[in-house]
Coordinates of C-alpha atoms and ligand atoms in Angstrom, one line a residue:
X1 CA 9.3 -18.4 5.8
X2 CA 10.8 -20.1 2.3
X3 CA 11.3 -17.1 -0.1
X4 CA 13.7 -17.2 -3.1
X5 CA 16.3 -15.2 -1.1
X6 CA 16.3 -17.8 1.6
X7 CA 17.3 -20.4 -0.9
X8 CA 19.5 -19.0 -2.9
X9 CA 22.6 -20.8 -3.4
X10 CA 26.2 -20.4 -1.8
X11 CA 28.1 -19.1 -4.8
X12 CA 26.0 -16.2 -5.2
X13 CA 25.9 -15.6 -1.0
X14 CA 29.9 -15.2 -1.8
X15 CA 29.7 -12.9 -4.5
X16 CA 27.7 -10.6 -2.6
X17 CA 29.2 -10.6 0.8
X18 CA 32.3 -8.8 -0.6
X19 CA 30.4 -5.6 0.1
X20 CA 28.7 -5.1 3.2
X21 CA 25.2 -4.9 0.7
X22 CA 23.1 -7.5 -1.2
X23 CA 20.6 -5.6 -4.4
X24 CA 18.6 -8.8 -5.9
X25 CA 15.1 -8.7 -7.4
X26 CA 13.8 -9.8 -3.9
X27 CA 16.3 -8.9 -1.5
X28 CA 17.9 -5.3 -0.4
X29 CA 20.2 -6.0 2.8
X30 CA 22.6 -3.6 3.9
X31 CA 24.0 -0.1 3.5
X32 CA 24.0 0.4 -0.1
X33 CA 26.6 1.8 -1.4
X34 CA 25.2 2.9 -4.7
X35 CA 28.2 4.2 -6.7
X36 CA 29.8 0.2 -5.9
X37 CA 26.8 -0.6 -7.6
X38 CA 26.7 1.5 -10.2
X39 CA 30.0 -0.4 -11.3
X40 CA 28.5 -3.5 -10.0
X41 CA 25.7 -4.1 -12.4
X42 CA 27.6 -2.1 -14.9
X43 CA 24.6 0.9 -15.5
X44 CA 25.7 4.5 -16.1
X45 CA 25.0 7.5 -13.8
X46 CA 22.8 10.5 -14.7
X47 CA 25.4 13.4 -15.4
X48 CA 24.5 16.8 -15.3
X49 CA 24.9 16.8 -19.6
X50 CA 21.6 14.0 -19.4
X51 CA 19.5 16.7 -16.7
X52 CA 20.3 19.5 -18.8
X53 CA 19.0 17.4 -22.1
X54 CA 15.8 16.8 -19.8
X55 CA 15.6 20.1 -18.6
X56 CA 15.7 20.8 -22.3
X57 CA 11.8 19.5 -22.6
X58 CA 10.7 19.6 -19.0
X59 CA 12.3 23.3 -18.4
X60 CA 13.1 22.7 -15.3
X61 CA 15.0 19.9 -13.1
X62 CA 12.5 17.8 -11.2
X63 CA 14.0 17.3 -7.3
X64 CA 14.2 14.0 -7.3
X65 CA 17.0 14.2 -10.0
X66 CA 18.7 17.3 -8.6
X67 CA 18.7 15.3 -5.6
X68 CA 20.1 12.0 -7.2
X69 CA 17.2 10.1 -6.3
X70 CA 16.8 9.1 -9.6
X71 CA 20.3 8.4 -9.9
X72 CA 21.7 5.6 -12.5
X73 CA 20.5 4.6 -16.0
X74 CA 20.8 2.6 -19.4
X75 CA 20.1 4.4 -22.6
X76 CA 18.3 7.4 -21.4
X77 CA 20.3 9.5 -23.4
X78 CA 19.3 7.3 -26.4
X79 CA 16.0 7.8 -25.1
X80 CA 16.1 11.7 -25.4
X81 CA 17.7 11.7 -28.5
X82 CA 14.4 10.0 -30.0
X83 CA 12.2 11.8 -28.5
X84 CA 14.1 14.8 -29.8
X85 CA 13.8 13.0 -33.5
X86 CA 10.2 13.0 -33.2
X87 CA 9.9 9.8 -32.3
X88 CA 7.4 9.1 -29.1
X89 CA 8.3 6.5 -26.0
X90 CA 6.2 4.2 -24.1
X91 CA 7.1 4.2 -19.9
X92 CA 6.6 1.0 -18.1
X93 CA 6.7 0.6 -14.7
X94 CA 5.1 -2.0 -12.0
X95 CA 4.5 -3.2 -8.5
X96 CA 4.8 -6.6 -6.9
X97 CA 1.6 -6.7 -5.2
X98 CA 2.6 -8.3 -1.9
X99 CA 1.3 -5.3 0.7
X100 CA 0.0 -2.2 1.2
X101 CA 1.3 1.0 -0.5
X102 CA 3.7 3.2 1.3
X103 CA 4.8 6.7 0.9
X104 CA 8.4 5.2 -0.5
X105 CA 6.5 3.1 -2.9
X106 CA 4.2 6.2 -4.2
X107 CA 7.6 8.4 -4.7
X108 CA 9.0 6.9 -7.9
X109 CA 5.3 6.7 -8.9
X110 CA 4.9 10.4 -8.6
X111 CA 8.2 10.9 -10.8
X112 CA 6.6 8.5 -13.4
X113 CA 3.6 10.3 -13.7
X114 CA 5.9 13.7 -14.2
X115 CA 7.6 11.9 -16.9
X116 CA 4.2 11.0 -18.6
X117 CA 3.0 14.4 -18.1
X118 CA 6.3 16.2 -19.7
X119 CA 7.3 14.2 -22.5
X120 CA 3.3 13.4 -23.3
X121 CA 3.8 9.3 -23.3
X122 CA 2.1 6.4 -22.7
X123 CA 2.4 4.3 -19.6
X124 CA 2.0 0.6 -19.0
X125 CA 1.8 -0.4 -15.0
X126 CA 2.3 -3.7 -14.7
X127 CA 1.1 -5.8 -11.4
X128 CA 2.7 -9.2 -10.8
X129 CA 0.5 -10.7 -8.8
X130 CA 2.2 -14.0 -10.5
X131 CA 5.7 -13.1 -8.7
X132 CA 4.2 -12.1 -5.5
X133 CA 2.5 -15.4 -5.3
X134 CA 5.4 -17.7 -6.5
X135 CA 7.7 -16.2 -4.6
X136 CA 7.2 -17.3 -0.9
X137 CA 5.3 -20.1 0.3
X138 CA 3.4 -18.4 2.7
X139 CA 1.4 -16.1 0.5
X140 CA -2.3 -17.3 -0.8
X141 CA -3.7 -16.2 -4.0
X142 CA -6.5 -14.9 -2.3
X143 CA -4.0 -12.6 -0.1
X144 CA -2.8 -11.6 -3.3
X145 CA -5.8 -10.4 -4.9
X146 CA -7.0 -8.1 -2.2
X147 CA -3.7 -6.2 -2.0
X148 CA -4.3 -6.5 -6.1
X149 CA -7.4 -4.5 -5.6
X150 CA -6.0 -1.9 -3.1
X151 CA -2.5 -1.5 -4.9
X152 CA -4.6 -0.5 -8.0
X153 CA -6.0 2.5 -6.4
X154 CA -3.0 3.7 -5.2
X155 CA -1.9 3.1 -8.6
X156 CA -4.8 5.5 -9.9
X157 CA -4.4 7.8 -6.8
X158 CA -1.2 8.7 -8.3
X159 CA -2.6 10.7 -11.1
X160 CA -1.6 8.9 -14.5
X161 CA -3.5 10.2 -17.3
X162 CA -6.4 8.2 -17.8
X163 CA -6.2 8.1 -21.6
X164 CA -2.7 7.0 -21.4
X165 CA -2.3 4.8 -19.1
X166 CA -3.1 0.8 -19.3
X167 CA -2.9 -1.3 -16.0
X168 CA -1.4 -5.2 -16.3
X169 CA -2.2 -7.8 -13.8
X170 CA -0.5 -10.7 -14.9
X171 CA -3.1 -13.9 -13.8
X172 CA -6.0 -11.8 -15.5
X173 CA -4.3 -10.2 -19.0
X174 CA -2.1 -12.9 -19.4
X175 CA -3.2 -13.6 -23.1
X176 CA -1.5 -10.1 -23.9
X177 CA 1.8 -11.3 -22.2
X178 CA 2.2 -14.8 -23.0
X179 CA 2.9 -15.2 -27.3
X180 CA 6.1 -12.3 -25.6
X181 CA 7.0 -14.3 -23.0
X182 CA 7.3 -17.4 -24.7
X183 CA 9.6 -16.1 -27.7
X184 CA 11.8 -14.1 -24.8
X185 CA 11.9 -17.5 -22.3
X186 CA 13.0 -19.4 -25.5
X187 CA 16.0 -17.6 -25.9
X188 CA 17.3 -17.4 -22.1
X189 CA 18.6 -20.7 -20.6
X190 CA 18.7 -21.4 -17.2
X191 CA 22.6 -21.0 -16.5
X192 CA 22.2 -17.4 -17.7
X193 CA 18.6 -16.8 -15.4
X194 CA 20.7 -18.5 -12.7
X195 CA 23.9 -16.3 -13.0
X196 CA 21.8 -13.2 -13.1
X197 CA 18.4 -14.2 -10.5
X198 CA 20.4 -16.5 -8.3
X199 CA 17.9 -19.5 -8.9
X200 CA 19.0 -22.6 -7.0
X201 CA 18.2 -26.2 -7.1
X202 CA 15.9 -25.7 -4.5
X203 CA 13.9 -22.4 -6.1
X204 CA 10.4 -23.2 -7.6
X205 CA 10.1 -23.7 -11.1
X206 CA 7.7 -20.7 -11.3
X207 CA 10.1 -18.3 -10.2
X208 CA 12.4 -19.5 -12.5
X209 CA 10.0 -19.3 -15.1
X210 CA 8.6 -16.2 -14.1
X211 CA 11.3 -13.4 -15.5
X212 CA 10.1 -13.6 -19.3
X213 CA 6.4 -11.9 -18.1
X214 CA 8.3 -9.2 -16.5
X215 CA 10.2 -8.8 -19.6
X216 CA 7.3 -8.9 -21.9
X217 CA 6.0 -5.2 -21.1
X218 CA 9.3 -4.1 -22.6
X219 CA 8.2 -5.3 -25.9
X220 CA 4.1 -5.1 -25.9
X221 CA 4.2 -1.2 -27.3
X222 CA 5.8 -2.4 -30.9
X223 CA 3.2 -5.0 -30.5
X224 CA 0.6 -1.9 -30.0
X225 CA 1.8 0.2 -32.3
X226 CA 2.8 -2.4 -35.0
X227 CA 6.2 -0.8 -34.8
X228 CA 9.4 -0.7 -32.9
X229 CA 8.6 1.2 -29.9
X230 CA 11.2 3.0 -27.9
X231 CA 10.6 2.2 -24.3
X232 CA 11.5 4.1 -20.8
X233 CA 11.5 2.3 -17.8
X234 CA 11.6 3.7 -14.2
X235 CA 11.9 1.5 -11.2
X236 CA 14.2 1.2 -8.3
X237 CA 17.6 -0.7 -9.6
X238 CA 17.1 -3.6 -7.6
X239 CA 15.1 -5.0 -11.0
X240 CA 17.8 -3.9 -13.2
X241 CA 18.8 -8.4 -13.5
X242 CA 15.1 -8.2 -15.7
X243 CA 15.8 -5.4 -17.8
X244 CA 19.9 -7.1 -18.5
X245 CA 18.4 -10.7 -19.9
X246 CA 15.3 -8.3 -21.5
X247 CA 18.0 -6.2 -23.0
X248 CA 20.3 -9.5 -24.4
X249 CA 17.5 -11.0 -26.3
X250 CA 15.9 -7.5 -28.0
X251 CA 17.5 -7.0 -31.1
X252 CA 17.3 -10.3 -32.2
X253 CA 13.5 -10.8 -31.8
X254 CA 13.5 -7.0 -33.7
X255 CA 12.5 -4.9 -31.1
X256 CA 14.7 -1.4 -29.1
X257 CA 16.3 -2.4 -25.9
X258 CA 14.3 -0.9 -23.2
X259 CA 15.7 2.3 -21.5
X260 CA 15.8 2.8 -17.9
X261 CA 16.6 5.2 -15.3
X262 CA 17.1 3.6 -11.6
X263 CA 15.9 4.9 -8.2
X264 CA 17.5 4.6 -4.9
X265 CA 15.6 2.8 -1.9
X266 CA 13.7 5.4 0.4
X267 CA 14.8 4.7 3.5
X268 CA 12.5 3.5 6.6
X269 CA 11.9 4.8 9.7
X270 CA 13.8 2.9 11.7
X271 CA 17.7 2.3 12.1
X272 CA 18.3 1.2 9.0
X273 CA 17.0 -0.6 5.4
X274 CA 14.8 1.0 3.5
X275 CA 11.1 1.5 4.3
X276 CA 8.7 -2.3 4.3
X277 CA 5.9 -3.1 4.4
X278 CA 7.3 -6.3 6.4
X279 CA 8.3 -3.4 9.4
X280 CA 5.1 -2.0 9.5
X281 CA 6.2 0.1 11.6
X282 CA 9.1 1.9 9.8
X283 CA 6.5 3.0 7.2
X284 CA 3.9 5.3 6.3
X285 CA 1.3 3.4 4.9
X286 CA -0.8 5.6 2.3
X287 CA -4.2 4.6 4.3
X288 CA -2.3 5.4 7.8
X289 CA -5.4 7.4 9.5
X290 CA -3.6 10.6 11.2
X291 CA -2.5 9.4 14.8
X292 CA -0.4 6.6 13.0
X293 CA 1.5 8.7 11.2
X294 CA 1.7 11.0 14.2
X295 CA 2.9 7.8 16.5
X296 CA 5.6 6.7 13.4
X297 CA 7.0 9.4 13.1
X298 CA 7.5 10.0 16.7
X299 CA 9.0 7.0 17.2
X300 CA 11.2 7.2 14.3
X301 CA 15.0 6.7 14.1
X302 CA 17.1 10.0 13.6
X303 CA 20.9 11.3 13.3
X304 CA 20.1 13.2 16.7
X305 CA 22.2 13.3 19.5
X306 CA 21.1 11.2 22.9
X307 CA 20.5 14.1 24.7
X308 CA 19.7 17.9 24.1
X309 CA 23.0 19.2 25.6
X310 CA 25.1 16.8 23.5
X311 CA 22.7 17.8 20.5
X312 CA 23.2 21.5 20.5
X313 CA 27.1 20.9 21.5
X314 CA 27.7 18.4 18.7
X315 CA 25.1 18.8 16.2
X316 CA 22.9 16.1 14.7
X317 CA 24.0 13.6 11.2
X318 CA 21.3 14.4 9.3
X319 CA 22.4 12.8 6.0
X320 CA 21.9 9.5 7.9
X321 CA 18.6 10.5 9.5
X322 CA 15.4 8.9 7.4
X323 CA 13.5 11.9 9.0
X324 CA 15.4 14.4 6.8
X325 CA 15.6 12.3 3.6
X326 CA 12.1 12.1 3.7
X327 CA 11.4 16.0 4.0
X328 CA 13.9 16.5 1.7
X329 CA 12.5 13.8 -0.9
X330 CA 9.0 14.9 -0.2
X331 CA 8.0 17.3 1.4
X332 CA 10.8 20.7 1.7
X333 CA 11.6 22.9 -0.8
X334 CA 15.8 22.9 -2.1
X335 CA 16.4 26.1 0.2
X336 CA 14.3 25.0 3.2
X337 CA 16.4 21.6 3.1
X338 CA 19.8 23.1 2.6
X339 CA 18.6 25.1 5.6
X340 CA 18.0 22.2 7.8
X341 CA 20.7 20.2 6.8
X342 CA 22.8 23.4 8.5
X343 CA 20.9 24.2 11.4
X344 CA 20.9 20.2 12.6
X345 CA 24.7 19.4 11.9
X346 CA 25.5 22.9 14.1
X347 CA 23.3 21.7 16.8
X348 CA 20.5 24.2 16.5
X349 CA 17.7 22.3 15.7
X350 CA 16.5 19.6 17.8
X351 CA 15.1 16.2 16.3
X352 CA 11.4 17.2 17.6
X353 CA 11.2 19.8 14.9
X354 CA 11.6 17.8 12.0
X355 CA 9.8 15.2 13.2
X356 CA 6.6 17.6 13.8
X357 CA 7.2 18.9 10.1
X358 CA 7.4 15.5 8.3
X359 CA 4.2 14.5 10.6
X360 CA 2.5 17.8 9.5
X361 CA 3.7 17.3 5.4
X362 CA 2.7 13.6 5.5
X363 CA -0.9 14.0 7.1
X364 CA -1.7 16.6 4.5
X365 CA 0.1 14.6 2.2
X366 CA -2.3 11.0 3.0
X367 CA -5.5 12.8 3.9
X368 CA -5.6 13.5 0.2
X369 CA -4.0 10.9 -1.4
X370 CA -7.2 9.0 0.9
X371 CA -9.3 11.0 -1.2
X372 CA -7.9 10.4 -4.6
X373 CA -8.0 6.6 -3.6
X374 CA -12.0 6.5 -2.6
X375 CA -12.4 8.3 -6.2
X376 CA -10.2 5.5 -7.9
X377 CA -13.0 2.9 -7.3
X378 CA -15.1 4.3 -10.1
X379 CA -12.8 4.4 -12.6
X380 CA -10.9 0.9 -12.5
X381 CA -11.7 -0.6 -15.3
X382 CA -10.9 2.5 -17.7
X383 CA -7.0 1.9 -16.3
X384 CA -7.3 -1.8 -17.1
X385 CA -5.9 -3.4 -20.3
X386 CA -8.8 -5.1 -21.2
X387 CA -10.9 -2.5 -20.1
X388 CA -13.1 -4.7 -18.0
X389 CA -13.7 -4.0 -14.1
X390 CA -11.6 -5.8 -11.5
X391 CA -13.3 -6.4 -8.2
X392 CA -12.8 -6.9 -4.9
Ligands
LIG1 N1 9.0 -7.0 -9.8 C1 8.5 -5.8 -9.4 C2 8.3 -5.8 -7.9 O1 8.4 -6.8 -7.2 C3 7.2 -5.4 -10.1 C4 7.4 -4.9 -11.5 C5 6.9 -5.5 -12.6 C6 8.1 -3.7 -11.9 N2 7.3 -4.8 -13.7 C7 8.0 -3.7 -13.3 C8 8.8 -2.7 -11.2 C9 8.6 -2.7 -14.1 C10 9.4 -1.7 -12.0 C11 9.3 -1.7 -13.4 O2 8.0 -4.8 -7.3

């Protein structure tokens, strides 16, 4: 297979290997160490003085930020402090549409749709369908399309608010993007998108093209509202490189510097990287019928012991078992999590147990996410930019 990440060139190979991780755009290898890259692409983390501002609006601290799931940022204090002003924010957020939806994919969705709900704000969902196609030579546009179509009803699945939510696809709203695009592209040359992307002699000019129309969503709300819009974005932090070059050019074409607050991977099922829809089988796929899930999760990878003696002798790692970050992340309460995380690591719980719960919390969980998704097809085109249906 020819992707970017395969071409990329030595320098940047070098840079990276210092650490035993790689974070790009299209490449997460490794055990992250996430405080490293904190420093590394020079973003802030989310203290306790930023939750308590939050807490100040949402009252009360969402999990996934007590849990430093949501863990870095840019500006979100800004953010807050113009929100508190009076002043309202757009959030932005988007998918690559190169596969199904999984149950890490939907997480930082569901946060998204919390921060919509709390802080009453707008929402534009980008798909780059454009990105997904460019970036490995395998893909076909048709390929792309369908998983368009079935990425969009997860999308609605989720729960945005109808009213305030508008739905990108690149290929088909590209009129909205492009006059954006083209003033942001004009003002990036190609040593900086190469320092920051990695391009290489050998990369294809769409991809190196390509970072302006993920940009241009950062902007299109003061287009909107005929006004400098203040702009949240979350997203995991392997796109931070498009919010840094978004972020150089901003005040000189008159528009805010988007804000962002960064996710950490969710990890897969299996030994280790985080969950893909390129290991099928390390991920719960939101249309997974019940016995899937069942035979996943059985099969996953834990921080058990080999065998039951040595289990309840030694006691289980669960902070490096993807069956208890999931619980935790999903589907436990604070309390019943704290409690697992004592009863494994002092050897009285066995690795069956959890895995029967997060079977249990994620059938429930995709038997009505299902639902939600069945309903979506009605309502496509009132999530759509242009307002006009999308088919199959
Ligand atoms: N490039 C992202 C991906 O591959 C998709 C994306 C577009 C996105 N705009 C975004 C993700 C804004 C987060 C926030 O998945």
């Amino acid at each position: 297979m020819e992707d970017l990440a395969s071409t990329r060139d030595e320098e940047s190979d070098n840079n990276n290997s210092k650490d035993n991780f790689k974070v790009t755009p299209w490449e997460v290898e490794g055990e992250i160490d996430y405080n490293k890259l904190v420093i590394q692409f020079g973003t802030q983390p989310i203290t306790f003085e930023i939750i308590e501002r939050i807490k100040h609006v949402t009252g009360e601290v969402h999990p996934m930020l007590k849990l430093q799931y949501f863990f870095s940022h840019r500006d979100l204090d800004w953010i807050l402090k113009k929100h508190a002003d009076g002043e309202s924010f757009y959030l932005y957020t988007g998918r690559g549409p190169s596969g199904m939806i999984h149950i890490g994919h939907v997480m930082p969705w569901l946060f998204t749709r919390y921060l919509q709900e709390k802080f009453d704000s707008k929402l534009l969902f980008q798909l780059t369908d454009d990105e997904k196609f460019l970036q490995s030579q395998d893909r076909s546009s048709e390929e792309i399309r369908h998983y368009t179509y079935e990425n969009i009803l997860d999308i609605i699945a989720v729960g945005f608010n109808p009213y305030k939510t508008k739905i990108i696809i690149d290929t088909k709203h590209i009129q909205h993007l492009y006059p954006i695009a083209t003033e942001i592209a004009k003002r990036i040359t190609f040593s900086t998108a190469k320092a920051v992307f990695g391009f290489s002699s050998s990369t294809n000019i769409g991809m190196v093209g390509f970072p302006p129309i993920q940009a241009a969503p950062c902007f299109l709300p003061s287009v909107i509202e005929n006004k400098p819009t203040p702009v949240l974005i979350p997203a995991a932090i392997d796109q931070d490189p498009y919010w840094r070059i978004t972020r150089d050019v901003a005040e000189r074409m008159g528009y805010y510097k988007p804000a962002q607050i960064h996710s950490k991977f969710i990890p897969g099922l299996g030994m280790s990287g985080k969950m893909s829809s390129s290991k099928p089988e390390t991920a719960l796929f939101t249309t997974d019928d019940p016995e899937v899930i069942d035979n996943k999760v059985s099969a996953a990878f834990t921080g058990g012991q080999p065998t039951i003696t040595l289990q309840r002798q030694l006691g289980g790692n669960a902070l490096g078992c993807p069956v208890f970050w999931y619980l935790r992340y999903l589907f436990d309460s604070e309390k019943q999590s704290d409690e697992r995380l004592l009863k494994c690591k002092s050897g009285n719980l066995l690795c069956g147990e959890c895995k029967s719960d997060l079977s249990k919390g994620s059938k429930t969980f995709i038997v009505e996410f299902k639902k939600r998704r069945e309903k979506a097809k009605d309502v496509i085109a009132d999530f759509m930019l242009d307002g006009e249906p999308y088919e199959k």
